C-alpha angles and dihedrals in degrees: 000000000000091000092053091052092054090047091056092047090051093050093049092049091048092052091048092051093047092048091050092049093048092045093055095046116108112277118245115219124211110220096194113123111239104147085207120168091226098036113111094183118111095269097040123094105230094108091036093055092042093053093047092047090057097036107046109080093196091060138263124222137178130220142160097218123124124241089257091054091047090050091051092056109106102227132144093198113095117230143191112237118206121194120182122185140133093228112027104177101175119198123222090259091055092046093050091049090048093052092047091055091047091048093057093048109278121131116222123195116195114193113188146108093238127036108175130257096265094059092043092053092046096050093032102236139116129214131210113216125202113187117234122245118191090201092055090051092051093048092048093048094049091048091062091227122165118277124235120251130233116199120211106218101163125126104328091203090067103033127014117237112272139173123229125193126220137162108269091240089065097052106027095119120082145159128259140165145118095273118028126184117284100264131043114199102183136004138194121235114220104204096189142080108299122207122219095243138203111208125199129182134228125168091341093301119121120216126189123220132187094222091133112062097203113116131181135189096219129122115263123206115207120184116242098171128031140150139211131199115238118180109309092336140053140241114216119195123197123179098194108078095158089068090059092069140087090276094052092046092052097038101112114269094343091100084080088067091055093049092048090055092046090049087070085077088070116205094332121123109252124229118192116202128202092191093116100047130100115278092241089062094047098054110110110236118246121208090263091049088052091051092049092049092063118061098216092049091043093055091043088055092048093048092047092053093046091048093050091050092049091046091052092048096049094040092052091048093053101043102039111110129199112269108231119236110243110212124204111263110261122234105252097173094104092047090049092051092049090049093052091046091051091052092052091046092050091050089048090228093147096156093056091051090052089047092057091046090051090052089054091049091049091052093048093051092047093050100040106037102010094243122142110200090182089074101085093188091064096048097119095050091042095050093050092048091051091048092051091049098045100031091234127131113276093216091053091051092047091049092051096048094047089048095051096045095078088055092050100041105014100050096235113173118236134183129236095268093054090046090054092049093050094046093047090052092050090049089052092054092047093049091052096051 
């Protein structure tokens, strides 16, 4: 027992040391955009949602309903709907539901790099999408290159114009077109040589070509956030979804840019929906999923399970005893009878042994043929009945019983030879019944 106690102490100490080492190892970040409500990685939205829930006085809620489901809700209270995704391809049903909500007074903010052809044709805009590469972001950040600037040009009576700086990989998508919505909120400044481009479309993807050779060295301002009135409400379009994440919320003073965009909702309560995100990002994390998402906790869980399995194996091996084989009880009746007979024979009490054998004979005759040889008055009838049953001579049976009665009742002493004769005769009668 003492050895087992030391074994348990060793295992607990080992697990504690391994957990401490794993906990203090450098954390590895996952730079994959998920926009998940429970994702605490840089491009998740756990911190983003937490800050907004505690910062917006009008209220901030979270749901997984689609725009159509939100439009079907019978509510008189106007809301601000926030949708964040890296590829928001809205169907005609979603767009119609969106416009119905905006027409009756809701404000909808769509934050994505792609919006779908139906919405672009309805609101008369086009978007340029540049796909995000985590490796490109890391290389750019480690090269200490200059960040791109986003200019806030919204209503100057509410917020003064201000410039915010982001890595170009976070704000590389923008809007363009001949006729854009009525109000531009923010624009990106491209401080580089700009090609006079010819843009053609195929399956909602935009490709650039250098067909025109004219180049200029001027600054180009491309909208990244704009809004359009629709009925009593408003549709707000933002092309920089990576800024609406944990990283964007914690990136220095750039959280001010997020709150300025959200302030376009006015005093309406804001509802953010995950209805257009990938299923992997929408799954609510269980305790085990939380453990597996963090490397120190994941290894602690693995080591605990391995230790428990090893402990069970070695404990079972040490404490398992051999199961005894239980044999069927042997019949000792014959041995017991032989033992009793030997005792009587050694005491030379031959008459008593004949007496017990006669009692057995009497009981057998009474049970088998209903004859009681202890009733002397019925001897003649009894002897004839025994003779008919056994096939023996009635006179022989009468002679034997009358001869053995003095031994049974009178106490006459007999020797071993006479005992053997009497017992053999009684066995003969019993065998013929």
